[in-house]
């Protein structure tokens, strides 16, 4: 992460940093007089957040109907659908009953583990939807 600082002296009386409003003719909008003596900063990400690549860790999947706990190695960029496939590969008898709950909420198949802020040794719970009438 690097910080690039623009000062009024270095950039002149008008500034046009990405995101600043532009005049319809394309010229930068002049800074208001009270802002003329302020320093303006722009943050620019230079490196990926995780330079070592996706983090690999183990999560647990708990089947409440029989008390079975399955440990699965996943990566932070894996989706819930990929986690389900890994569980089903380890335990084929679970095919078709792979609805998962994390932190008390059902999780969507397209969500990545990093989006859900899943931590190592987290526990997912398998549940079955009850269709009733």
Coordinates of C-alpha atoms in Angstrom, one line a residue:
X1 CA 0.0 0.0 0.0
X2 CA 1.5 3.3 -1.0
X3 CA 0.2 6.8 -0.3
X4 CA 0.5 9.5 -3.0
X5 CA 0.1 13.0 -1.6
X6 CA -0.7 15.9 -3.8
X7 CA -0.2 19.4 -2.5
X8 CA -1.6 22.6 -4.0
X9 CA 2.0 23.9 -4.6
X10 CA 3.0 20.8 -6.6
X11 CA -0.2 20.6 -8.7
X12 CA -1.0 24.2 -9.2
X13 CA -4.2 26.1 -8.3
X14 CA -6.4 23.5 -10.0
X15 CA -6.4 19.8 -9.2
X16 CA -8.0 16.9 -11.0
X17 CA -7.4 13.7 -9.0
X18 CA -9.4 10.7 -10.1
X19 CA -12.9 11.0 -8.7
X20 CA -12.9 14.8 -8.5
X21 CA -15.7 16.5 -10.5
X22 CA -14.8 17.8 -13.9
X23 CA -16.1 20.8 -15.7
X24 CA -18.3 20.0 -18.7
X25 CA -15.4 21.1 -21.0
X26 CA -13.0 18.7 -19.4
X27 CA -11.0 21.2 -17.3
X28 CA -10.6 20.5 -13.6
X29 CA -13.0 22.3 -11.2
X30 CA -11.1 24.9 -9.3
X31 CA -10.8 24.3 -5.5
X32 CA -12.8 26.6 -3.3
X33 CA -10.6 29.2 -1.6
X34 CA -10.9 27.7 1.9
X35 CA -9.7 24.4 0.5
X36 CA -6.7 26.0 -1.3
X37 CA -4.3 25.5 1.6
X38 CA -5.2 21.9 2.4
X39 CA -3.3 18.8 1.5
X40 CA -5.2 16.2 -0.5
X41 CA -4.3 12.5 -0.4
X42 CA -5.1 9.6 -2.7
X43 CA -4.7 6.0 -1.6
X44 CA -3.7 3.6 -4.3
X45 CA -3.3 -0.2 -3.8
X46 CA 0.0 -1.4 -5.3
X47 CA -0.1 -5.1 -4.3
X48 CA -2.9 -7.7 -3.9
X49 CA -4.3 -7.9 -0.4
X50 CA -2.9 -11.4 0.0
X51 CA 0.4 -11.6 -1.9
X52 CA 1.0 -15.2 -0.9
X53 CA -2.2 -16.2 -2.7
X54 CA -5.4 -17.7 -1.3
X55 CA -5.2 -18.9 2.3
X56 CA -5.7 -22.6 2.9
X57 CA -7.3 -23.9 6.1
X58 CA -9.6 -26.5 7.6
X59 CA -13.3 -26.2 8.3
X60 CA -15.6 -28.6 9.9
X61 CA -19.0 -29.8 8.6
X62 CA -21.3 -31.2 11.3
X63 CA -24.2 -33.4 10.4
X64 CA -26.8 -32.9 13.1
X65 CA -28.9 -35.9 12.2
X66 CA -26.2 -38.4 13.1
X67 CA -23.6 -36.3 14.9
X68 CA -20.9 -36.9 12.3
X69 CA -18.2 -34.2 12.0
X70 CA -16.2 -34.0 8.7
X71 CA -13.0 -31.9 8.5
X72 CA -12.4 -30.4 5.0
X73 CA -9.4 -28.5 3.7
X74 CA -10.5 -25.4 1.8
X75 CA -9.1 -22.1 0.4
X76 CA -10.4 -18.7 1.1
X77 CA -11.5 -18.3 -2.5
X78 CA -13.6 -21.5 -2.5
X79 CA -17.4 -21.1 -2.8
X80 CA -19.9 -22.9 -0.7
X81 CA -20.8 -25.1 -3.7
X82 CA -17.1 -26.2 -3.8
X83 CA -17.2 -26.9 -0.1
X84 CA -20.3 -29.1 -0.6
X85 CA -18.6 -31.0 -3.4
X86 CA -15.6 -31.7 -1.2
X87 CA -17.8 -33.0 1.6
X88 CA -19.8 -35.2 -0.8
X89 CA -16.6 -36.6 -2.2
X90 CA -15.5 -37.6 1.3
X91 CA -19.0 -38.8 2.3
X92 CA -21.0 -39.9 -0.8
X93 CA -24.0 -40.8 1.4
X94 CA -24.5 -37.0 2.0
X95 CA -25.3 -36.3 -1.7
X96 CA -28.6 -34.5 -1.9
X97 CA -28.7 -33.2 1.7
X98 CA -26.1 -30.5 1.5
X99 CA -27.9 -27.4 2.8
X100 CA -25.4 -25.6 5.0
X101 CA -25.7 -23.1 7.9
X102 CA -22.8 -20.8 9.0
X103 CA -23.2 -18.5 12.0
X104 CA -26.8 -19.4 12.4
X105 CA -27.7 -18.4 8.8
X106 CA -28.2 -20.5 5.6
X107 CA -25.4 -19.8 3.1
X108 CA -25.8 -19.4 -0.6
X109 CA -23.9 -21.7 -3.0
X110 CA -22.2 -18.8 -4.9
X111 CA -20.7 -17.1 -1.8
X112 CA -17.0 -17.4 -1.3
X113 CA -15.6 -18.3 2.1
X114 CA -13.7 -15.0 2.3
X115 CA -17.0 -13.1 1.7
X116 CA -18.5 -14.9 4.7
X117 CA -15.4 -14.2 6.8
X118 CA -14.9 -17.9 7.5
X119 CA -12.0 -18.5 9.9
X120 CA -9.9 -21.7 10.3
X121 CA -11.7 -24.5 12.2
X122 CA -15.1 -22.8 11.6
X123 CA -18.1 -25.2 11.8
X124 CA -20.8 -25.5 9.1
X125 CA -24.0 -27.4 10.0
X126 CA -25.8 -29.6 7.5
X127 CA -29.6 -29.2 7.6
X128 CA -32.5 -30.6 5.6
X129 CA -35.4 -28.4 4.5
X130 CA -38.7 -29.7 5.7
X131 CA -41.4 -29.3 3.1
X132 CA -44.7 -29.5 4.9
X133 CA -48.3 -28.7 4.4

